[in-house]
Amino acid sequence: MAGAYDDRDGKIWMDGKLIEWRDANVHILTHAMHYASSVFEGERAYNGKIFLSRKHSERLIRSGQLIDFQVPYSVDEIEKAKEEVLAASGLQDAYVRAVAWRGAGEDMGVASARNPVRMAIAAWEWGAYYGDAKMKGAKLDISKWKRPSPETIPSSAKAAGLYMICTMSKHAAEAKGCSDAMMFDYRGYVAEATGANIFFVKDGEVHTPDPDCFLNGLTRQTVIGMLKDRQIKVHERHIMPEELEGFEQCWLTGTAAEVTPVGQIGDYNFEVGALTRDIAEGYEKLVRS
């Protein structure tokens, strides 16, 4: 399946039933389009099974609550819908996108309590998020935009509006020939990439930013568990920009990114070392086990 995402064959689950892909549309006055009242999940299926599927469904509901709406389906109902979508797609390995949003209704200002909450799930083929970076390491720019304070946004929600500065940062990075951008937070600490968490290696130990103002990714949590199983010390802490020079290895984690080595961030270079490769290969085995 290829081409524009609105012009494909297949089925999308929308508001409780499977419909034709091209018919999965919303009205122009959908509240989410104007005010970003939307939450979503990105998931991957391996060998016909979605990795950490239930945790993704639980987080979707929690994200909705954090931006003040209730997803109108239970975790069990969402799980069943995802199974239907995967079966209809005919894919064993797929990217799965679940999204819930405030639709068109009686409200069209900032407030939208009277508008219905809608939901859809789609699945498609999506290869390596960073192309050949898994072999040689991704090249990252350093974004001018910073992850905001949790006093200004619900930073633990996977909400569409929080990705606006990520899109801007990634576009700027791509214009410079980079795959992505690393972002600092509002205090100046290392935070994350635009759609992935970040890890560093120094002297056989791993350092990763404390997710106190950005999403604590499910892949991030999985990889920390893998490292601890290997008896590797993991430091979850605030990381200063000047520390980048002393780190030896670096990788990104995320559902789309999986585990992707990083070869360069701005002027700082990293080796695609043994630990990075071990975690990347171990994650690939885990998701297919």
mmCIF file with all atom_site columns, N, CA, C and O in Angstrom, residues 76-127:
data_model
loop_
_atom_site.group_PDB
_atom_site.id
_atom_site.type_symbol
_atom_site.label_atom_id
_atom_site.label_alt_id
_atom_site.label_comp_id
_atom_site.label_asym_id
_atom_site.label_entity_id
_atom_site.label_seq_id
_atom_site.pdbx_PDB_ins_code
_atom_site.Cartn_x
_atom_site.Cartn_y
_atom_site.Cartn_z
_atom_site.occupancy
_atom_site.B_iso_or_equiv
_atom_site.pdbx_formal_charge
_atom_site.auth_seq_id
_atom_site.auth_comp_id
_atom_site.auth_asym_id
_atom_site.auth_atom_id
_atom_site.pdbx_PDB_model_num
ATOM 1   N N  . ASP A 1 76  ? -10.931 -3.049 26.546 1.00 0.00 ? 76  ASP A N  1
ATOM 2   C CA . ASP A 1 76  ? -11.280 -4.293 25.850 1.00 0.00 ? 76  ASP A CA 1
ATOM 3   C C  . ASP A 1 76  ? -11.882 -4.017 24.478 1.00 0.00 ? 76  ASP A C  1
ATOM 4   O O  . ASP A 1 76  ? -11.584 -4.721 23.506 1.00 0.00 ? 76  ASP A O  1
ATOM 5   N N  . GLU A 1 77  ? -12.721 -3.004 24.392 1.00 0.00 ? 77  GLU A N  1
ATOM 6   C CA . GLU A 1 77  ? -13.331 -2.655 23.102 1.00 0.00 ? 77  GLU A CA 1
ATOM 7   C C  . GLU A 1 77  ? -12.284 -2.147 22.121 1.00 0.00 ? 77  GLU A C  1
ATOM 8   O O  . GLU A 1 77  ? -12.333 -2.456 20.924 1.00 0.00 ? 77  GLU A O  1
ATOM 9   N N  . ILE A 1 78  ? -11.333 -1.360 22.615 1.00 0.00 ? 78  ILE A N  1
ATOM 10  C CA . ILE A 1 78  ? -10.265 -0.859 21.742 1.00 0.00 ? 78  ILE A CA 1
ATOM 11  C C  . ILE A 1 78  ? -9.394  -2.014 21.269 1.00 0.00 ? 78  ILE A C  1
ATOM 12  O O  . ILE A 1 78  ? -8.997  -2.076 20.094 1.00 0.00 ? 78  ILE A O  1
ATOM 13  N N  . GLU A 1 79  ? -9.094  -2.947 22.172 1.00 0.00 ? 79  GLU A N  1
ATOM 14  C CA . GLU A 1 79  ? -8.294  -4.114 21.790 1.00 0.00 ? 79  GLU A CA 1
ATOM 15  C C  . GLU A 1 79  ? -8.984  -4.916 20.699 1.00 0.00 ? 79  GLU A C  1
ATOM 16  O O  . GLU A 1 79  ? -8.358  -5.359 19.728 1.00 0.00 ? 79  GLU A O  1
ATOM 17  N N  . LYS A 1 80  ? -10.271 -5.142 20.838 1.00 0.00 ? 80  LYS A N  1
ATOM 18  C CA . LYS A 1 80  ? -11.030 -5.886 19.830 1.00 0.00 ? 80  LYS A CA 1
ATOM 19  C C  . LYS A 1 80  ? -11.025 -5.151 18.492 1.00 0.00 ? 80  LYS A C  1
ATOM 20  O O  . LYS A 1 80  ? -10.868 -5.763 17.425 1.00 0.00 ? 80  LYS A O  1
ATOM 21  N N  . ALA A 1 81  ? -11.175 -3.825 18.538 1.00 0.00 ? 81  ALA A N  1
ATOM 22  C CA . ALA A 1 81  ? -11.177 -3.038 17.306 1.00 0.00 ? 81  ALA A CA 1
ATOM 23  C C  . ALA A 1 81  ? -9.831  -3.131 16.599 1.00 0.00 ? 81  ALA A C  1
ATOM 24  O O  . ALA A 1 81  ? -9.768  -3.242 15.363 1.00 0.00 ? 81  ALA A O  1
ATOM 25  N N  . LYS A 1 82  ? -8.740  -3.104 17.350 1.00 0.00 ? 82  LYS A N  1
ATOM 26  C CA . LYS A 1 82  ? -7.409  -3.217 16.738 1.00 0.00 ? 82  LYS A CA 1
ATOM 27  C C  . LYS A 1 82  ? -7.235  -4.582 16.078 1.00 0.00 ? 82  LYS A C  1
ATOM 28  O O  . LYS A 1 82  ? -6.640  -4.685 14.994 1.00 0.00 ? 82  LYS A O  1
ATOM 29  N N  . GLU A 1 83  ? -7.748  -5.617 16.709 1.00 0.00 ? 83  GLU A N  1
ATOM 30  C CA . GLU A 1 83  ? -7.684  -6.956 16.108 1.00 0.00 ? 83  GLU A CA 1
ATOM 31  C C  . GLU A 1 83  ? -8.435  -6.977 14.779 1.00 0.00 ? 83  GLU A C  1
ATOM 32  O O  . GLU A 1 83  ? -7.978  -7.579 13.801 1.00 0.00 ? 83  GLU A O  1
ATOM 33  N N  . GLU A 1 84  ? -9.590  -6.331 14.741 1.00 0.00 ? 84  GLU A N  1
ATOM 34  C CA . GLU A 1 84  ? -10.379 -6.273 13.507 1.00 0.00 ? 84  GLU A CA 1
ATOM 35  C C  . GLU A 1 84  ? -9.624  -5.530 12.404 1.00 0.00 ? 84  GLU A C  1
ATOM 36  O O  . GLU A 1 84  ? -9.629  -5.940 11.235 1.00 0.00 ? 84  GLU A O  1
ATOM 37  N N  . VAL A 1 85  ? -8.986  -4.440 12.781 1.00 0.00 ? 85  VAL A N  1
ATOM 38  C CA . VAL A 1 85  ? -8.237  -3.649 11.797 1.00 0.00 ? 85  VAL A CA 1
ATOM 39  C C  . VAL A 1 85  ? -7.069  -4.456 11.241 1.00 0.00 ? 85  VAL A C  1
ATOM 40  O O  . VAL A 1 85  ? -6.825  -4.471 10.023 1.00 0.00 ? 85  VAL A O  1
ATOM 41  N N  . LEU A 1 86  ? -6.329  -5.114 12.109 1.00 0.00 ? 86  LEU A N  1
ATOM 42  C CA . LEU A 1 86  ? -5.196  -5.923 11.648 1.00 0.00 ? 86  LEU A CA 1
ATOM 43  C C  . LEU A 1 86  ? -5.653  -7.034 10.718 1.00 0.00 ? 86  LEU A C  1
ATOM 44  O O  . LEU A 1 86  ? -5.040  -7.282 9.682  1.00 0.00 ? 86  LEU A O  1
ATOM 45  N N  . ALA A 1 87  ? -6.735  -7.699 11.099 1.00 0.00 ? 87  ALA A N  1
ATOM 46  C CA . ALA A 1 87  ? -7.256  -8.785 10.257 1.00 0.00 ? 87  ALA A CA 1
ATOM 47  C C  . ALA A 1 87  ? -7.680  -8.251 8.893  1.00 0.00 ? 87  ALA A C  1
ATOM 48  O O  . ALA A 1 87  ? -7.402  -8.858 7.859  1.00 0.00 ? 87  ALA A O  1
ATOM 49  N N  . ALA A 1 88  ? -8.325  -7.096 8.890  1.00 0.00 ? 88  ALA A N  1
ATOM 50  C CA . ALA A 1 88  ? -8.791  -6.506 7.631  1.00 0.00 ? 88  ALA A CA 1
ATOM 51  C C  . ALA A 1 88  ? -7.632  -6.041 6.766  1.00 0.00 ? 88  ALA A C  1
ATOM 52  O O  . ALA A 1 88  ? -7.730  -6.019 5.531  1.00 0.00 ? 88  ALA A O  1
ATOM 53  N N  . SER A 1 89  ? -6.516  -5.661 7.400  1.00 0.00 ? 89  SER A N  1
ATOM 54  C CA . SER A 1 89  ? -5.363  -5.159 6.642  1.00 0.00 ? 89  SER A CA 1
ATOM 55  C C  . SER A 1 89  ? -4.619  -6.272 5.916  1.00 0.00 ? 89  SER A C  1
ATOM 56  O O  . SER A 1 89  ? -3.941  -6.017 4.914  1.00 0.00 ? 89  SER A O  1
ATOM 57  N N  . GLY A 1 90  ? -4.717  -7.483 6.444  1.00 0.00 ? 90  GLY A N  1
ATOM 58  C CA . GLY A 1 90  ? -3.967  -8.596 5.862  1.00 0.00 ? 90  GLY A CA 1
ATOM 59  C C  . GLY A 1 90  ? -2.484  -8.541 6.171  1.00 0.00 ? 90  GLY A C  1
ATOM 60  O O  . GLY A 1 90  ? -1.695  -9.287 5.579  1.00 0.00 ? 90  GLY A O  1
ATOM 61  N N  . LEU A 1 91  ? -2.079  -7.664 7.095  1.00 0.00 ? 91  LEU A N  1
ATOM 62  C CA . LEU A 1 91  ? -0.669  -7.484 7.407  1.00 0.00 ? 91  LEU A CA 1
ATOM 63  C C  . LEU A 1 91  ? -0.291  -8.219 8.688  1.00 0.00 ? 91  LEU A C  1
ATOM 64  O O  . LEU A 1 91  ? -1.056  -8.255 9.644  1.00 0.00 ? 91  LEU A O  1
ATOM 65  N N  . GLN A 1 92  ? 0.904   -8.787 8.705  1.00 0.00 ? 92  GLN A N  1
ATOM 66  C CA . GLN A 1 92  ? 1.465   -9.376 9.911  1.00 0.00 ? 92  GLN A CA 1
ATOM 67  C C  . GLN A 1 92  ? 2.345   -8.367 10.646 1.00 0.00 ? 92  GLN A C  1
ATOM 68  O O  . GLN A 1 92  ? 2.331   -8.292 11.862 1.00 0.00 ? 92  GLN A O  1
ATOM 69  N N  . ASP A 1 93  ? 3.108   -7.606 9.876  1.00 0.00 ? 93  ASP A N  1
ATOM 70  C CA . ASP A 1 93  ? 3.939   -6.534 10.432 1.00 0.00 ? 93  ASP A CA 1
ATOM 71  C C  . ASP A 1 93  ? 3.330   -5.208 9.980  1.00 0.00 ? 93  ASP A C  1
ATOM 72  O O  . ASP A 1 93  ? 3.241   -4.945 8.774  1.00 0.00 ? 93  ASP A O  1
ATOM 73  N N  . ALA A 1 94  ? 2.902   -4.404 10.927 1.00 0.00 ? 94  ALA A N  1
ATOM 74  C CA . ALA A 1 94  ? 2.182   -3.181 10.572 1.00 0.00 ? 94  ALA A CA 1
ATOM 75  C C  . ALA A 1 94  ? 2.375   -2.115 11.631 1.00 0.00 ? 94  ALA A C  1
ATOM 76  O O  . ALA A 1 94  ? 2.674   -2.407 12.796 1.00 0.00 ? 94  ALA A O  1
ATOM 77  N N  . TYR A 1 95  ? 2.209   -0.877 11.211 1.00 0.00 ? 95  TYR A N  1
ATOM 78  C CA . TYR A 1 95  ? 2.109   0.245  12.137 1.00 0.00 ? 95  TYR A CA 1
ATOM 79  C C  . TYR A 1 95  ? 0.618   0.468  12.372 1.00 0.00 ? 95  TYR A C  1
ATOM 80  O O  . TYR A 1 95  ? -0.179  0.474  11.413 1.00 0.00 ? 95  TYR A O  1
ATOM 81  N N  . VAL A 1 96  ? 0.230   0.657  13.615 1.00 0.00 ? 96  VAL A N  1
ATOM 82  C CA . VAL A 1 96  ? -1.179  0.833  13.971 1.00 0.00 ? 96  VAL A CA 1
ATOM 83  C C  . VAL A 1 96  ? -1.355  2.207  14.624 1.00 0.00 ? 96  VAL A C  1
ATOM 84  O O  . VAL A 1 96  ? -0.649  2.545  15.571 1.00 0.00 ? 96  VAL A O  1
ATOM 85  N N  . ARG A 1 97  ? -2.280  2.983  14.107 1.00 0.00 ? 97  ARG A N  1
ATOM 86  C CA . ARG A 1 97  ? -2.547  4.316  14.640 1.00 0.00 ? 97  ARG A CA 1
ATOM 87  C C  . ARG A 1 97  ? -3.977  4.358  15.185 1.00 0.00 ? 97  ARG A C  1
ATOM 88  O O  . ARG A 1 97  ? -4.940  4.189  14.436 1.00 0.00 ? 97  ARG A O  1
ATOM 89  N N  . ALA A 1 98  ? -4.092  4.563  16.497 1.00 0.00 ? 98  ALA A N  1
ATOM 90  C CA . ALA A 1 98  ? -5.385  4.806  17.136 1.00 0.00 ? 98  ALA A CA 1
ATOM 91  C C  . ALA A 1 98  ? -5.453  6.284  17.487 1.00 0.00 ? 98  ALA A C  1
ATOM 92  O O  . ALA A 1 98  ? -4.490  6.847  18.015 1.00 0.00 ? 98  ALA A O  1
ATOM 93  N N  . VAL A 1 99  ? -6.572  6.914  17.205 1.00 0.00 ? 99  VAL A N  1
ATOM 94  C CA . VAL A 1 99  ? -6.703  8.347  17.465 1.00 0.00 ? 99  VAL A CA 1
ATOM 95  C C  . VAL A 1 99  ? -8.118  8.634  17.967 1.00 0.00 ? 99  VAL A C  1
ATOM 96  O O  . VAL A 1 99  ? -9.094  8.039  17.494 1.00 0.00 ? 99  VAL A O  1
ATOM 97  N N  . ALA A 1 100 ? -8.211  9.503  18.962 1.00 0.00 ? 100 ALA A N  1
ATOM 98  C CA . ALA A 1 100 ? -9.510  9.927  19.488 1.00 0.00 ? 100 ALA A CA 1
ATOM 99  C C  . ALA A 1 100 ? -9.535  11.452 19.523 1.00 0.00 ? 100 ALA A C  1
ATOM 100 O O  . ALA A 1 100 ? -8.523  12.085 19.840 1.00 0.00 ? 100 ALA A O  1
ATOM 101 N N  . TRP A 1 101 ? -10.680 12.029 19.216 1.00 0.00 ? 101 TRP A N  1
ATOM 102 C CA . TRP A 1 101 ? -10.732 13.489 19.094 1.00 0.00 ? 101 TRP A CA 1
ATOM 103 C C  . TRP A 1 101 ? -12.144 14.019 19.339 1.00 0.00 ? 101 TRP A C  1
ATOM 104 O O  . TRP A 1 101 ? -13.121 13.286 19.261 1.00 0.00 ? 101 TRP A O  1
ATOM 105 N N  . ARG A 1 102 ? -12.211 15.299 19.656 1.00 0.00 ? 102 ARG A N  1
ATOM 106 C CA . ARG A 1 102 ? -13.505 15.969 19.740 1.00 0.00 ? 102 ARG A CA 1
ATOM 107 C C  . ARG A 1 102 ? -13.951 16.326 18.331 1.00 0.00 ? 102 ARG A C  1
ATOM 108 O O  . ARG A 1 102 ? -13.243 17.001 17.590 1.00 0.00 ? 102 ARG A O  1
ATOM 109 N N  . GLY A 1 103 ? -15.114 15.855 17.983 1.00 0.00 ? 103 GLY A N  1
ATOM 110 C CA . GLY A 1 103 ? -15.612 16.054 16.631 1.00 0.00 ? 103 GLY A CA 1
ATOM 111 C C  . GLY A 1 103 ? -16.424 17.334 16.471 1.00 0.00 ? 103 GLY A C  1
ATOM 112 O O  . GLY A 1 103 ? -16.398 18.233 17.316 1.00 0.00 ? 103 GLY A O  1
ATOM 113 N N  . ALA A 1 104 ? -17.130 17.414 15.366 1.00 0.00 ? 104 ALA A N  1
ATOM 114 C CA . ALA A 1 104 ? -18.032 18.543 15.129 1.00 0.00 ? 104 ALA A CA 1
ATOM 115 C C  . ALA A 1 104 ? -19.283 18.354 15.967 1.00 0.00 ? 104 ALA A C  1
ATOM 116 O O  . ALA A 1 104 ? -19.784 17.240 16.123 1.00 0.00 ? 104 ALA A O  1
ATOM 117 N N  . GLY A 1 105 ? -19.787 19.459 16.515 1.00 0.00 ? 105 GLY A N  1
ATOM 118 C CA . GLY A 1 105 ? -20.984 19.386 17.351 1.00 0.00 ? 105 GLY A CA 1
ATOM 119 C C  . GLY A 1 105 ? -21.563 20.758 17.580 1.00 0.00 ? 105 GLY A C  1
ATOM 120 O O  . GLY A 1 105 ? -21.426 21.655 16.740 1.00 0.00 ? 105 GLY A O  1
ATOM 121 N N  . GLU A 1 106 ? -22.156 20.946 18.731 1.00 0.00 ? 106 GLU A N  1
ATOM 122 C CA . GLU A 1 106 ? -22.816 22.219 19.018 1.00 0.00 ? 106 GLU A CA 1
ATOM 123 C C  . GLU A 1 106 ? -21.842 23.325 19.373 1.00 0.00 ? 106 GLU A C  1
ATOM 124 O O  . GLU A 1 106 ? -22.185 24.507 19.299 1.00 0.00 ? 106 GLU A O  1
ATOM 125 N N  . ASP A 1 107 ? -20.629 22.948 19.787 1.00 0.00 ? 107 ASP A N  1
ATOM 126 C CA . ASP A 1 107 ? -19.635 23.954 20.186 1.00 0.00 ? 107 ASP A CA 1
ATOM 127 C C  . ASP A 1 107 ? -18.601 24.169 19.085 1.00 0.00 ? 107 ASP A C  1
ATOM 128 O O  . ASP A 1 107 ? -18.126 23.217 18.472 1.00 0.00 ? 107 ASP A O  1
ATOM 129 N N  . MET A 1 108 ? -18.229 25.447 18.856 1.00 0.00 ? 108 MET A N  1
ATOM 130 C CA . MET A 1 108 ? -17.162 25.727 17.901 1.00 0.00 ? 108 MET A CA 1
ATOM 131 C C  . MET A 1 108 ? -16.292 26.868 18.391 1.00 0.00 ? 108 MET A C  1
ATOM 132 O O  . MET A 1 108 ? -15.714 27.626 17.626 1.00 0.00 ? 108 MET A O  1
ATOM 133 N N  . GLY A 1 109 ? -16.206 27.001 19.710 1.00 0.00 ? 109 GLY A N  1
ATOM 134 C CA . GLY A 1 109 ? -15.250 27.903 20.322 1.00 0.00 ? 109 GLY A CA 1
ATOM 135 C C  . GLY A 1 109 ? -14.207 27.061 21.027 1.00 0.00 ? 109 GLY A C  1
ATOM 136 O O  . GLY A 1 109 ? -14.078 25.861 20.779 1.00 0.00 ? 109 GLY A O  1
ATOM 137 N N  . VAL A 1 110 ? -13.462 27.670 21.931 1.00 0.00 ? 110 VAL A N  1
ATOM 138 C CA . VAL A 1 110 ? -12.460 26.918 22.676 1.00 0.00 ? 110 VAL A CA 1
ATOM 139 C C  . VAL A 1 110 ? -13.123 25.807 23.485 1.00 0.00 ? 110 VAL A C  1
ATOM 140 O O  . VAL A 1 110 ? -12.648 24.671 23.513 1.00 0.00 ? 110 VAL A O  1
ATOM 141 N N  . ALA A 1 111 ? -14.246 26.112 24.149 1.00 0.00 ? 111 ALA A N  1
ATOM 142 C CA . ALA A 1 111 ? -14.981 25.094 24.894 1.00 0.00 ? 111 ALA A CA 1
ATOM 143 C C  . ALA A 1 111 ? -15.669 24.140 23.924 1.00 0.00 ? 111 ALA A C  1
ATOM 144 O O  . ALA A 1 111 ? -16.161 24.549 22.869 1.00 0.00 ? 111 ALA A O  1
ATOM 145 N N  . SER A 1 112 ? -15.711 22.859 24.300 1.00 0.00 ? 112 SER A N  1
ATOM 146 C CA . SER A 1 112 ? -16.308 21.888 23.375 1.00 0.00 ? 112 SER A CA 1
ATOM 147 C C  . SER A 1 112 ? -16.943 20.717 24.105 1.00 0.00 ? 112 SER A C  1
ATOM 148 O O  . SER A 1 112 ? -16.997 19.601 23.598 1.00 0.00 ? 112 SER A O  1
ATOM 149 N N  . ALA A 1 113 ? -17.436 20.969 25.303 1.00 0.00 ? 113 ALA A N  1
ATOM 150 C CA . ALA A 1 113 ? -17.960 19.885 26.132 1.00 0.00 ? 113 ALA A CA 1
ATOM 151 C C  . ALA A 1 113 ? -19.168 19.195 25.512 1.00 0.00 ? 113 ALA A C  1
ATOM 152 O O  . ALA A 1 113 ? -19.439 18.023 25.807 1.00 0.00 ? 113 ALA A O  1
ATOM 153 N N  . ARG A 1 114 ? -19.892 19.881 24.638 1.00 0.00 ? 114 ARG A N  1
ATOM 154 C CA . ARG A 1 114 ? -21.093 19.273 24.049 1.00 0.00 ? 114 ARG A CA 1
ATOM 155 C C  . ARG A 1 114 ? -20.805 18.502 22.766 1.00 0.00 ? 114 ARG A C  1
ATOM 156 O O  . ARG A 1 114 ? -21.704 17.876 22.204 1.00 0.00 ? 114 ARG A O  1
ATOM 157 N N  . ASN A 1 115 ? -19.555 18.550 22.310 1.00 0.00 ? 115 ASN A N  1
ATOM 158 C CA . ASN A 1 115 ? -19.221 17.850 21.061 1.00 0.00 ? 115 ASN A CA 1
ATOM 159 C C  . ASN A 1 115 ? -18.908 16.380 21.324 1.00 0.00 ? 115 ASN A C  1
ATOM 160 O O  . ASN A 1 115 ? -18.307 16.037 22.342 1.00 0.00 ? 115 ASN A O  1
ATOM 161 N N  . PRO A 1 116 ? -19.280 15.498 20.391 1.00 0.00 ? 116 PRO A N  1
ATOM 162 C CA . PRO A 1 116 ? -19.004 14.078 20.589 1.00 0.00 ? 116 PRO A CA 1
ATOM 163 C C  . PRO A 1 116 ? -17.513 13.775 20.478 1.00 0.00 ? 116 PRO A C  1
ATOM 164 O O  . PRO A 1 116 ? -16.786 14.431 19.728 1.00 0.00 ? 116 PRO A O  1
ATOM 165 N N  . VAL A 1 117 ? -17.055 12.800 21.253 1.00 0.00 ? 117 VAL A N  1
ATOM 166 C CA . VAL A 1 117 ? -15.693 12.298 21.123 1.00 0.00 ? 117 VAL A CA 1
ATOM 167 C C  . VAL A 1 117 ? -15.725 11.118 20.162 1.00 0.00 ? 117 VAL A C  1
ATOM 168 O O  . VAL A 1 117 ? -16.511 10.183 20.327 1.00 0.00 ? 117 VAL A O  1
ATOM 169 N N  . ARG A 1 118 ? -14.890 11.176 19.164 1.00 0.00 ? 118 ARG A N  1
ATOM 170 C CA . ARG A 1 118 ? -14.871 10.155 18.122 1.00 0.00 ? 118 ARG A CA 1
ATOM 171 C C  . ARG A 1 118 ? -13.540 9.403  18.159 1.00 0.00 ? 118 ARG A C  1
ATOM 172 O O  . ARG A 1 118 ? -12.569 9.857  18.775 1.00 0.00 ? 118 ARG A O  1
ATOM 173 N N  . MET A 1 119 ? -13.490 8.278  17.471 1.00 0.00 ? 119 MET A N  1
ATOM 174 C CA . MET A 1 119 ? -12.270 7.481  17.502 1.00 0.00 ? 119 MET A CA 1
ATOM 175 C C  . MET A 1 119 ? -12.118 6.700  16.207 1.00 0.00 ? 119 MET A C  1
ATOM 176 O O  . MET A 1 119 ? -13.103 6.299  15.576 1.00 0.00 ? 119 MET A O  1
ATOM 177 N N  . ALA A 1 120 ? -10.868 6.491  15.812 1.00 0.00 ? 120 ALA A N  1
ATOM 178 C CA . ALA A 1 120 ? -10.573 5.703  14.616 1.00 0.00 ? 120 ALA A CA 1
ATOM 179 C C  . ALA A 1 120 ? -9.272  4.930  14.822 1.00 0.00 ? 120 ALA A C  1
ATOM 180 O O  . ALA A 1 120 ? -8.423  5.319  15.637 1.00 0.00 ? 120 ALA A O  1
ATOM 181 N N  . ILE A 1 121 ? -9.135  3.840  14.078 1.00 0.00 ? 121 ILE A N  1
ATOM 182 C CA . ILE A 1 121 ? -7.926  3.022  14.107 1.00 0.00 ? 121 ILE A CA 1
ATOM 183 C C  . ILE A 1 121 ? -7.601  2.601  12.685 1.00 0.00 ? 121 ILE A C  1
ATOM 184 O O  . ILE A 1 121 ? -8.477  2.114  11.959 1.00 0.00 ? 121 ILE A O  1
ATOM 185 N N  . ALA A 1 122 ? -6.354  2.786  12.282 1.00 0.00 ? 122 ALA A N  1
ATOM 186 C CA . ALA A 1 122 ? -5.898  2.386  10.953 1.00 0.00 ? 122 ALA A CA 1
ATOM 187 C C  . ALA A 1 122 ? -4.582  1.624  11.099 1.00 0.00 ? 122 ALA A C  1
ATOM 188 O O  . ALA A 1 122 ? -3.871  1.764  12.099 1.00 0.00 ? 122 ALA A O  1
ATOM 189 N N  . ALA A 1 123 ? -4.262  0.833  10.094 1.00 0.00 ? 123 ALA A N  1
ATOM 190 C CA . ALA A 1 123 ? -2.996  0.084  10.095 1.00 0.00 ? 123 ALA A CA 1
ATOM 191 C C  . ALA A 1 123 ? -2.409  0.107  8.694  1.00 0.00 ? 123 ALA A C  1
ATOM 192 O O  . ALA A 1 123 ? -3.138  0.031  7.702  1.00 0.00 ? 123 ALA A O  1
ATOM 193 N N  . TRP A 1 124 ? -1.089  0.228  8.609  1.00 0.00 ? 124 TRP A N  1
ATOM 194 C CA . TRP A 1 124 ? -0.429  0.232  7.316  1.00 0.00 ? 124 TRP A CA 1
ATOM 195 C C  . TRP A 1 124 ? 1.004   -0.261 7.455  1.00 0.00 ? 124 TRP A C  1
ATOM 196 O O  . TRP A 1 124 ? 1.528   -0.365 8.565  1.00 0.00 ? 124 TRP A O  1
ATOM 197 N N  . GLU A 1 125 ? 1.643   -0.536 6.359  1.00 0.00 ? 125 GLU A N  1
ATOM 198 C CA . GLU A 1 125 ? 3.048   -0.927 6.356  1.00 0.00 ? 125 GLU A CA 1
ATOM 199 C C  . GLU A 1 125 ? 3.909   0.311  6.570  1.00 0.00 ? 125 GLU A C  1
ATOM 200 O O  . GLU A 1 125 ? 3.699   1.340  5.933  1.00 0.00 ? 125 GLU A O  1
ATOM 201 N N  . TRP A 1 126 ? 4.882   0.188  7.467  1.00 0.00 ? 126 TRP A N  1
ATOM 202 C CA . TRP A 1 126 ? 5.802   1.297  7.718  1.00 0.00 ? 126 TRP A CA 1
ATOM 203 C C  . TRP A 1 126 ? 7.136   0.701  8.120  1.00 0.00 ? 126 TRP A C  1
ATOM 204 O O  . TRP A 1 126 ? 7.262   0.105  9.177  1.00 0.00 ? 126 TRP A O  1
ATOM 205 N N  . GLY A 1 127 ? 8.131   0.870  7.290  1.00 0.00 ? 127 GLY A N  1
ATOM 206 C CA . GLY A 1 127 ? 9.449   0.301  7.536  1.00 0.00 ? 127 GLY A CA 1
ATOM 207 C C  . GLY A 1 127 ? 10.228  1.092  8.571  1.00 0.00 ? 127 GLY A C  1
ATOM 208 O O  . GLY A 1 127 ? 9.654   1.753  9.442  1.00 0.00 ? 127 GLY A O  1
#
